[in-house]
Each structure stands twice: as C-alpha cells, then as structure tokens.
Amino acid sequence: MPTWVLVLIIVSASLAFLIASWWGVRKLAQKHTRSAAGEIPHKGQTGNQKVAVILNPVKAGAADARTFILRSAALAGWKEPLFFETTMEDPGYSQARQALEYGADVVVVGGGDGTVRVVAEVLRHTQVPMGVIPLGTGNLLARNLGLRVNDIHSDVQTALFGHQRHIDTATMAIENSVTGASSKHAFLVIAGLGMDAEVVGDTRKRLKRTVGWLAYSEAGMRHLPGRRKKISIAMDDQDPQQRKVRTVLFANCGLLPGGIDFVPNALIDDGVLDVVVASPRSALGWAAMAVKIVLQHKGRLPVIDYYRAEKITIRTAVPEETQLDGDTFGKATKVTVAVEPKALLVRVKAQPV
C-alpha cells in the first residue's frame, strides 16, 4: 500500500474517531448517562472514621486532594488521616497493607486506574471500603461508578461521606510457556490480550500528558495494520473455539471516555465478564467496528463478537501482549480470566431520586 494512502486512512480514521467521540458525549448527555451498576447503593458508616489515604504524588491534583481530605476530616471532627505515597518501586501494594494494619475504616486512593487497581487488589474480600479520587488519564473505574472525574472536592466528599456498593473484581493468570514466567493479578475495568495491549504499551507518555486519553487513539492508528493471530478460547464449561483475532478484551464494565458505551448493558456488579473478540482484516473492518460501537448499532458484524462468561481461558500460538486496566504485564501464551462477584466495597454517590 502506498505511504500516502496509509497516511490518508489514518488521518481520516482519527478525525472520524474524534467526531464520533464528540457526538457520543452529546448523545449520552441527552440520555442522562446510564448506570453501570445494577444494585442500589446503601448508606456507609456514619460517625467518626479512621481514614487512610494512598496518593500517587506525581499526578496533577494530588496536592489538592490532600488539602481537601485534611480539611474535610478536621471539619467532621475526625482523627487526622494517615497518608501514604506510592513510588516507582511500589505502586501501592505495601501502602494498602499498611492501611489495613492501621485499622482504617475507609482507604482513599488518589491516582489513575493503575494505582486504583493495585490498592483494590489488596482490599478485595476485606469489606474495607475504598474511596476513589480520580487523578489519571482515563479514570475508567471512576466514570463507571458515576464519580465526577473533574471535581476533586466532590470526589473527596463522596470518598469520606458517600454511600457504598459492592462491585465485581476479576483476575487474570498469565503464563508464558516460552520464558516460563507466570503471574496473577486483579483488575477492575478492562483487561486485554493482543493489539489492545500493544496499543497500551506503545502510547506516547508525552502525548498522553498533553491530550489525555486521546493519546491511545494515536497509538491505535499506528497499530491498525497487522495480521490476525490464531488463538483457542474456552468460556466456562464450553468446548474451546479456534479463532483468528486481533484482540480479545475482558470487560468488567463498559463506559469509556468520550461518551462511548463500549459494551452496552455491561454492569460492574452482575457477576459475569463481557468478552469482546475483535477480528478485523482491514481498515474498512476497523471503521465498521468503530461505527457499531459509537452508534450502538444492534446488528451483528462478523468482525466483532460479544460473549458473557464467568471464566475464560485463552491459548495462543505465539506469545501475545497483555494489559490490565491500562498497565502492560508482558507476553503470554495462556491467560485464564475469572470474575470475583461483589468482591470489593467502594464509596459512591447516593442513588439519584
């Protein structure tokens, strides 16, 4: 394909994505963005609370979050919150364990989806609620919980004094038969295998700081050309299917930035994962898939399939990249993904009347 043709396709697709995202924002605003959870939240703990706070100090807004938390706790007459900061070496694991050892009644985490994921991995199954102060680029969990991603003060009030709900978490066990490496991690929003993970790993950090989540679309355009890969996919107790795909996504919830409902009707507390298998062969296939997602077209497209399952096992012919909630976790020849129903307690706003 001539270079100028490829450039034209990429530019056109980028413009189409931006326009579609803008249109999606308007559409969802008109429809009063749907709830991503099924159950009604309940009132959380009242009275004095011991608060532990885990902050990613490099995120814009971290200092404001600290100030608002200290002020709000003081006005409530509570003991001064205990603060922990994440580091490059420890993105939140030991800090979350220290918060539990402290006996915190609520653990507030300020950062992006990666920091939130790490803290949640420790807090799941403990019944200690997690409050979220979204300070990242995508803030996908916060969006699906109905938090105000651009209002730190409001998010602090919700984290300290809000209602509560249980949400599902999920795990991905990663195995690489070539290197012998294996690991297992929790995630809250979306994990992926294949092109999706390649895009996450290849997104330019400087561009991400400048234009936010739109930086992923730039990386996505560069990864459009490519061949489908052979995989075996087995869901729950069904027999494995042999497929050729570009990417497989495991979604715990479906609302994305830009007003895009990536997986319509996906709920974060329904006890299942929504599996998206994408297999476009060409730019036309990608364009058709984008139109279907943005416009929420009900008709079936051969290039994208949706499934629902509690457990998914995928084996690949060659090692493929993986990602969990926007962080890359290396290549795998086998992944086993499983849902953990209502494993995490989170602070949210009261249900609108």
Tab-separated table of C-alpha atoms in Angstrom:
chain	number	residue	atom	x	y	z
A	1	MET	CA	0.000	0.000	0.000
A	2	PRO	CA	1.464	3.437	-0.925
A	3	THR	CA	2.540	5.522	2.078
A	4	TRP	CA	0.225	8.417	1.206
A	5	VAL	CA	-2.773	6.078	1.143
A	6	LEU	CA	-1.929	4.706	4.587
A	7	VAL	CA	-1.483	8.250	5.947
A	8	LEU	CA	-4.827	9.281	4.459
A	9	ILE	CA	-6.556	6.294	6.090
A	10	ILE	CA	-5.008	7.036	9.475
A	11	VAL	CA	-5.859	10.759	9.369
A	12	SER	CA	-9.414	10.060	8.218
A	13	ALA	CA	-9.906	7.427	10.900
A	14	SER	CA	-8.540	9.790	13.568
A	15	LEU	CA	-10.914	12.557	12.520
A	16	ALA	CA	-13.807	10.120	12.440
A	17	PHE	CA	-12.955	8.916	15.944
A	18	LEU	CA	-12.783	12.453	17.324
A	19	ILE	CA	-16.072	13.440	15.720
A	20	ALA	CA	-17.726	10.244	16.893
A	21	SER	CA	-16.451	10.780	20.436
A	22	TRP	CA	-17.815	14.333	20.464
A	23	TRP	CA	-21.120	13.078	19.123
A	24	GLY	CA	-21.155	10.335	21.732
A	25	VAL	CA	-20.692	12.846	24.556
A	26	ARG	CA	-23.704	14.822	23.330
A	27	LYS	CA	-25.785	11.692	22.874
A	28	LEU	CA	-25.067	10.358	26.346
A	29	ALA	CA	-25.659	13.756	27.913
A	30	GLN	CA	-29.066	13.848	26.266
A	31	LYS	CA	-29.836	10.315	27.526
A	32	HIS	CA	-28.540	11.033	31.079
A	33	THR	CA	-25.637	8.570	31.054
A	34	ARG	CA	-26.784	5.094	32.021
A	35	SER	CA	-25.834	3.472	35.289
A	36	ALA	CA	-23.046	0.901	35.070
A	37	ALA	CA	-24.252	-0.863	38.233
A	38	GLY	CA	-27.374	-2.870	38.905
A	39	GLU	CA	-27.866	-2.669	42.657
A	40	ILE	CA	-28.790	0.447	44.635
A	41	PRO	CA	-26.007	1.743	46.918
A	42	HIS	CA	-26.506	1.679	50.675
A	43	LYS	CA	-25.544	4.187	53.331
A	44	GLY	CA	-21.999	3.715	54.577
A	45	GLN	CA	-20.544	4.053	58.035
A	46	THR	CA	-21.670	7.124	59.961
A	47	GLY	CA	-19.795	8.856	62.747
A	48	ASN	CA	-16.089	9.025	63.384
A	49	GLN	CA	-13.872	7.174	60.896
A	50	LYS	CA	-10.192	6.310	60.749
A	51	VAL	CA	-9.067	7.344	57.268
A	52	ALA	CA	-6.015	6.103	55.373
A	53	VAL	CA	-5.072	7.805	52.113
A	54	ILE	CA	-2.860	6.409	49.347
A	55	LEU	CA	-1.747	9.042	46.832
A	56	ASN	CA	0.250	8.887	43.628
A	57	PRO	CA	2.299	12.080	44.220
A	58	VAL	CA	3.221	12.653	40.565
A	59	LYS	CA	-0.400	13.041	39.462
A	60	ALA	CA	-1.793	16.535	38.918
A	61	GLY	CA	-4.275	17.278	41.671
A	62	ALA	CA	-2.603	15.130	44.346
A	63	ALA	CA	-1.780	18.177	46.488
A	64	ASP	CA	-5.344	19.496	46.208
A	65	ALA	CA	-6.718	16.088	47.152
A	66	ARG	CA	-4.540	16.024	50.273
A	67	THR	CA	-5.702	19.509	51.280
A	68	PHE	CA	-9.409	18.740	50.764
A	69	ILE	CA	-9.155	15.442	52.686
A	70	LEU	CA	-7.400	17.046	55.661
A	71	ARG	CA	-9.907	19.903	55.750
A	72	SER	CA	-12.958	17.656	55.445
A	73	ALA	CA	-11.764	15.261	58.154
A	74	ALA	CA	-11.000	18.165	60.505
A	75	LEU	CA	-14.434	19.714	59.970
A	76	ALA	CA	-16.012	16.333	60.739
A	77	GLY	CA	-14.034	16.130	63.988
A	78	TRP	CA	-12.180	13.002	62.908
A	79	LYS	CA	-8.617	11.979	63.667
A	80	GLU	CA	-6.159	13.320	61.104
A	81	PRO	CA	-5.949	10.900	58.165
A	82	LEU	CA	-2.840	8.785	57.696
A	83	PHE	CA	-1.188	9.413	54.307
A	84	PHE	CA	0.922	7.067	52.187
A	85	GLU	CA	2.563	7.823	48.831
A	86	THR	CA	3.187	5.373	46.014
A	87	THR	CA	6.615	5.000	44.431
A	88	MET	CA	8.043	3.617	41.212
A	89	GLU	CA	9.190	0.553	43.160
A	90	ASP	CA	5.877	0.057	44.984
A	91	PRO	CA	2.734	1.337	43.217
A	92	GLY	CA	0.531	0.748	46.248
A	93	TYR	CA	0.713	-2.855	47.494
A	94	SER	CA	2.561	-2.294	50.783
A	95	GLN	CA	0.782	1.022	51.335
A	96	ALA	CA	-2.608	-0.694	51.129
A	97	ARG	CA	-1.477	-3.424	53.532
A	98	GLN	CA	-0.249	-0.775	55.981
A	99	ALA	CA	-3.631	0.956	55.723
A	100	LEU	CA	-5.351	-2.288	56.729
A	101	GLU	CA	-2.899	-2.839	59.597
A	102	TYR	CA	-3.711	0.697	60.767
A	103	GLY	CA	-7.343	-0.390	61.064
A	104	ALA	CA	-8.687	2.120	58.552
A	105	ASP	CA	-12.465	2.385	58.254
A	106	VAL	CA	-12.002	3.636	54.691
A	107	VAL	CA	-8.997	3.637	52.364
A	108	VAL	CA	-8.988	6.572	49.945
A	109	VAL	CA	-6.847	6.187	46.818
A	110	GLY	CA	-5.883	9.133	44.631
A	111	GLY	CA	-4.361	8.310	41.260
A	112	GLY	CA	-5.062	6.756	37.891
A	113	ASP	CA	-6.668	3.408	37.102
A	114	GLY	CA	-3.337	1.645	37.673
A	115	THR	CA	-2.967	2.904	41.243
A	116	VAL	CA	-6.627	2.188	41.971
A	117	ARG	CA	-6.222	-1.355	40.606
A	118	VAL	CA	-3.225	-2.097	42.841
A	119	VAL	CA	-4.936	-0.873	46.016
A	120	ALA	CA	-8.128	-2.729	45.131
A	121	GLU	CA	-6.139	-5.951	44.677
A	122	VAL	CA	-5.237	-5.755	48.369
A	123	LEU	CA	-8.630	-4.509	49.633
A	124	ARG	CA	-10.851	-7.032	47.822
A	125	HIS	CA	-12.565	-9.553	50.105
A	126	THR	CA	-11.792	-7.408	53.206
A	127	GLN	CA	-15.073	-5.414	53.426
A	128	VAL	CA	-12.994	-2.263	53.999
A	129	PRO	CA	-14.459	0.351	51.615
A	130	MET	CA	-12.304	2.087	49.015
A	131	GLY	CA	-12.857	5.730	48.096
A	132	VAL	CA	-11.596	6.878	44.698
A	133	ILE	CA	-10.120	10.281	43.827
A	134	PRO	CA	-9.591	10.039	40.033
A	135	LEU	CA	-6.334	11.783	39.081
A	136	GLY	CA	-5.366	9.803	35.981
A	137	THR	CA	-5.907	9.985	32.224
A	138	GLY	CA	-8.778	7.580	31.631
A	139	ASN	CA	-10.234	7.207	35.144
A	140	LEU	CA	-12.422	4.392	33.819
A	141	LEU	CA	-13.467	2.984	37.184
A	142	ALA	CA	-14.486	6.431	38.410
A	143	ARG	CA	-16.579	7.003	35.285
A	144	ASN	CA	-18.354	3.686	35.739
A	145	LEU	CA	-19.008	4.474	39.399
A	146	GLY	CA	-20.622	7.794	38.445
A	147	LEU	CA	-17.954	9.973	40.078
A	148	ARG	CA	-17.121	13.474	38.846
A	149	VAL	CA	-13.738	12.982	37.231
A	150	ASN	CA	-13.018	16.727	37.035
A	151	ASP	CA	-14.194	17.703	40.530
A	152	ILE	CA	-11.691	16.666	43.207
A	153	HIS	CA	-13.632	18.311	46.033
A	154	SER	CA	-16.810	16.413	45.141
A	155	ASP	CA	-14.879	13.127	44.902
A	156	VAL	CA	-13.342	13.712	48.348
A	157	GLN	CA	-16.811	14.239	49.837
A	158	THR	CA	-18.006	11.004	48.233
A	159	ALA	CA	-14.932	9.060	49.387
A	160	LEU	CA	-15.344	10.196	53.005
A	161	PHE	CA	-19.102	10.555	53.450
A	162	GLY	CA	-20.708	8.787	50.471
A	163	HIS	CA	-22.860	5.693	50.129
A	164	GLN	CA	-21.369	2.268	49.410
A	165	ARG	CA	-21.824	-0.554	46.922
A	166	HIS	CA	-20.197	-3.892	46.231
A	167	ILE	CA	-18.683	-4.350	42.777
A	168	ASP	CA	-17.127	-7.284	40.963
A	169	THR	CA	-13.394	-7.641	40.528
A	170	ALA	CA	-11.620	-10.073	38.207
A	171	THR	CA	-8.286	-11.862	37.975
A	172	MET	CA	-6.003	-12.713	35.073
A	173	ALA	CA	-3.494	-15.550	35.416
A	174	ILE	CA	-0.705	-15.034	32.866
A	175	GLU	CA	1.564	-17.846	31.655
A	176	ASN	CA	4.357	-17.733	29.087
A	177	SER	CA	5.486	-21.211	28.017
A	178	VAL	CA	8.475	-19.735	26.164
A	179	THR	CA	10.047	-17.928	29.127
A	180	GLY	CA	8.443	-19.953	31.915
A	181	ALA	CA	7.145	-16.766	33.550
A	182	SER	CA	3.785	-16.752	35.310
A	183	SER	CA	1.821	-14.290	37.450
A	184	LYS	CA	-1.700	-13.488	38.586
A	185	HIS	CA	-3.249	-10.061	39.076
A	186	ALA	CA	-6.618	-8.486	39.778
A	187	PHE	CA	-8.319	-5.885	37.605
A	188	LEU	CA	-11.432	-3.737	37.863
A	189	VAL	CA	-12.249	-2.349	34.427
A	190	ILE	CA	-10.886	-3.977	31.259
A	191	ALA	CA	-8.064	-6.433	30.587
A	192	GLY	CA	-6.864	-7.375	27.132
A	193	LEU	CA	-4.762	-9.720	25.022
A	194	GLY	CA	-3.296	-8.804	21.628
A	195	MET	CA	-3.498	-5.489	19.823
A	196	ASP	CA	-5.250	-3.734	22.715
A	197	ALA	CA	-2.280	-4.434	24.968
A	198	GLU	CA	0.154	-3.440	22.213
A	199	VAL	CA	-1.562	-0.060	21.928
A	200	VAL	CA	-1.419	0.482	25.694
A	201	GLY	CA	2.290	-0.288	25.735
A	202	ASP	CA	3.048	1.905	22.729
A	203	THR	CA	1.109	5.031	23.773
A	204	ARG	CA	3.440	8.033	23.910
A	205	LYS	CA	3.666	9.296	27.507
A	206	ARG	CA	4.341	12.896	26.479
A	207	LEU	CA	1.289	12.897	24.210
A	208	LYS	CA	-0.744	11.263	26.977
A	209	ARG	CA	0.151	14.111	29.322
A	210	THR	CA	-0.827	16.640	26.656
A	211	VAL	CA	-4.088	15.301	25.208
A	212	GLY	CA	-5.099	12.723	27.816
A	213	TRP	CA	-6.972	9.576	26.748
A	214	LEU	CA	-6.950	10.640	23.076
A	215	ALA	CA	-3.274	9.591	23.013
A	216	TYR	CA	-4.491	5.981	22.907
A	217	SER	CA	-6.248	6.637	19.585
A	218	GLU	CA	-2.981	7.899	18.068
A	219	ALA	CA	-1.222	4.697	19.101
A	220	GLY	CA	-4.210	2.704	17.883
A	221	MET	CA	-3.947	4.206	14.414
A	222	ARG	CA	-0.312	3.126	14.196
A	223	HIS	CA	-1.238	-0.450	15.135
A	224	LEU	CA	-4.154	-0.851	12.713
A	225	PRO	CA	-2.072	-2.637	10.065
A	226	GLY	CA	-1.307	-6.187	11.116
A	227	ARG	CA	-2.334	-9.787	10.835
A	228	ARG	CA	-4.842	-11.715	12.869
A	229	LYS	CA	-3.399	-14.277	15.278
A	230	LYS	CA	-4.555	-17.830	15.992
A	231	ILE	CA	-5.989	-18.470	19.437
A	232	SER	CA	-8.013	-21.081	21.278
A	233	ILE	CA	-10.723	-19.622	23.514
A	234	ALA	CA	-12.818	-21.554	26.035
A	235	MET	CA	-15.579	-19.957	28.101
A	236	ASP	CA	-16.942	-21.543	31.272
A	237	ASP	CA	-17.544	-25.261	30.621
A	238	GLN	CA	-17.859	-24.996	26.844
A	239	ASP	CA	-15.517	-26.617	24.336
A	240	PRO	CA	-12.658	-24.418	23.027
A	241	GLN	CA	-13.162	-22.400	19.820
A	242	GLN	CA	-10.361	-21.886	17.312
A	243	ARG	CA	-10.304	-18.251	16.178
A	244	LYS	CA	-8.170	-15.747	14.277
A	245	VAL	CA	-8.284	-12.419	16.086
A	246	ARG	CA	-6.557	-9.081	16.510
A	247	THR	CA	-7.545	-8.581	20.155
A	248	VAL	CA	-9.648	-10.035	22.955
A	249	LEU	CA	-10.980	-7.830	25.750
A	250	PHE	CA	-12.384	-8.850	29.124
A	251	ALA	CA	-14.686	-6.097	30.389
A	252	ASN	CA	-15.959	-5.771	33.948
A	253	CYS	CA	-17.781	-2.599	32.883
A	254	GLY	CA	-18.291	-0.760	29.604
A	255	LEU	CA	-18.301	3.061	29.815
A	256	LEU	CA	-15.274	4.775	28.217
A	257	PRO	CA	-14.146	8.415	27.922
A	258	GLY	CA	-15.690	10.460	25.143
A	259	GLY	CA	-19.203	9.260	25.920
A	260	ILE	CA	-18.582	5.839	24.360
A	261	ASP	CA	-20.551	2.883	25.721
A	262	PHE	CA	-18.072	0.206	24.662
A	263	VAL	CA	-20.121	-2.737	25.958
A	264	PRO	CA	-23.806	-1.770	26.130
A	265	ASN	CA	-25.619	-3.158	29.160
A	266	ALA	CA	-22.403	-4.247	30.878
A	267	LEU	CA	-22.698	-3.941	34.670
A	268	ILE	CA	-19.939	-3.814	37.237
A	269	ASP	CA	-21.881	-5.908	39.763
A	270	ASP	CA	-23.578	-8.619	37.654
A	271	GLY	CA	-21.176	-11.479	38.433
A	272	VAL	CA	-20.012	-12.015	34.831
A	273	LEU	CA	-17.433	-10.614	32.419
A	274	ASP	CA	-18.273	-9.280	28.968
A	275	VAL	CA	-15.821	-10.732	26.436
A	276	VAL	CA	-15.181	-8.798	23.221
A	277	VAL	CA	-13.452	-10.655	20.368
A	278	ALA	CA	-12.329	-8.346	17.534
A	279	SER	CA	-11.026	-9.728	14.241
A	280	PRO	CA	-10.967	-7.024	11.519
A	281	ARG	CA	-8.835	-7.771	8.472
A	282	SER	CA	-8.648	-4.248	7.037
A	283	ALA	CA	-9.134	-0.542	7.727
A	284	LEU	CA	-12.705	-0.952	6.485
A	285	GLY	CA	-13.327	-3.619	9.121
A	286	TRP	CA	-11.960	-1.357	11.861
A	287	ALA	CA	-14.111	1.523	10.619
A	288	ALA	CA	-17.241	-0.662	10.626
A	289	MET	CA	-16.454	-1.817	14.150
A	290	ALA	CA	-15.937	1.772	15.342
A	291	VAL	CA	-19.266	2.850	13.875
A	292	LYS	CA	-21.055	-0.048	15.554
A	293	ILE	CA	-19.553	0.769	18.966
A	294	VAL	CA	-20.066	4.530	18.835
A	295	LEU	CA	-23.565	4.430	17.357
A	296	GLN	CA	-24.537	1.344	19.429
A	297	HIS	CA	-25.844	-0.373	16.320
A	298	LYS	CA	-27.805	-3.527	17.192
A	299	GLY	CA	-26.936	-5.516	14.052
A	300	ARG	CA	-24.202	-8.139	14.162
A	301	LEU	CA	-20.868	-7.559	12.470
A	302	PRO	CA	-18.621	-10.516	11.546
A	303	VAL	CA	-15.551	-8.603	12.796
A	304	ILE	CA	-16.698	-8.274	16.422
A	305	ASP	CA	-18.387	-10.739	18.760
A	306	TYR	CA	-19.676	-10.311	22.304
A	307	TYR	CA	-19.899	-13.073	24.892
A	308	ARG	CA	-20.625	-13.277	28.618
A	309	ALA	CA	-18.780	-15.684	30.897
A	310	GLU	CA	-17.524	-16.203	34.429
A	311	LYS	CA	-14.242	-17.807	33.347
A	312	ILE	CA	-12.290	-17.583	30.091
A	313	THR	CA	-9.154	-19.477	29.072
A	314	ILE	CA	-7.157	-18.440	26.007
A	315	ARG	CA	-4.170	-20.187	24.488
A	316	THR	CA	-2.099	-18.581	21.744
A	317	ALA	CA	0.170	-19.998	19.064
A	318	VAL	CA	2.840	-17.382	19.842
A	319	PRO	CA	3.271	-15.111	22.900
A	320	GLU	CA	0.890	-12.121	22.848
A	321	GLU	CA	0.964	-8.890	24.862
A	322	THR	CA	-1.366	-8.477	27.859
A	323	GLN	CA	-2.740	-5.494	29.755
A	324	LEU	CA	-4.856	-4.918	32.849
A	325	ASP	CA	-6.617	-1.584	33.425
A	326	GLY	CA	-4.114	0.264	31.255
A	327	ASP	CA	-0.902	-1.334	32.560
A	328	THR	CA	1.067	-3.843	30.472
A	329	PHE	CA	2.027	-7.199	32.011
A	330	GLY	CA	4.188	-8.824	29.356
A	331	LYS	CA	3.544	-11.572	26.840
A	332	ALA	CA	1.524	-14.726	27.409
A	333	THR	CA	0.800	-17.994	25.656
A	334	LYS	CA	-2.061	-18.704	28.059
A	335	VAL	CA	-4.340	-16.461	30.106
A	336	THR	CA	-7.088	-17.525	32.480
A	337	VAL	CA	-9.532	-14.779	33.392
A	338	ALA	CA	-12.159	-15.184	36.118
A	339	VAL	CA	-14.716	-12.891	37.750
A	340	GLU	CA	-14.923	-12.392	41.527
A	341	PRO	CA	-18.541	-11.376	42.228
A	342	LYS	CA	-19.015	-8.415	44.567
A	343	ALA	CA	-15.501	-8.744	45.982
A	344	LEU	CA	-14.841	-5.038	46.560
A	345	LEU	CA	-16.708	-2.402	48.583
A	346	VAL	CA	-16.463	1.124	47.118
A	347	ARG	CA	-17.763	4.555	48.087
A	348	VAL	CA	-20.183	6.131	45.609
A	349	LYS	CA	-22.742	8.890	45.417
A	350	ALA	CA	-26.256	8.270	46.664
A	351	GLN	CA	-28.630	6.931	44.024
A	352	PRO	CA	-30.428	9.852	42.294
A	353	VAL	CA	-34.071	10.152	43.291
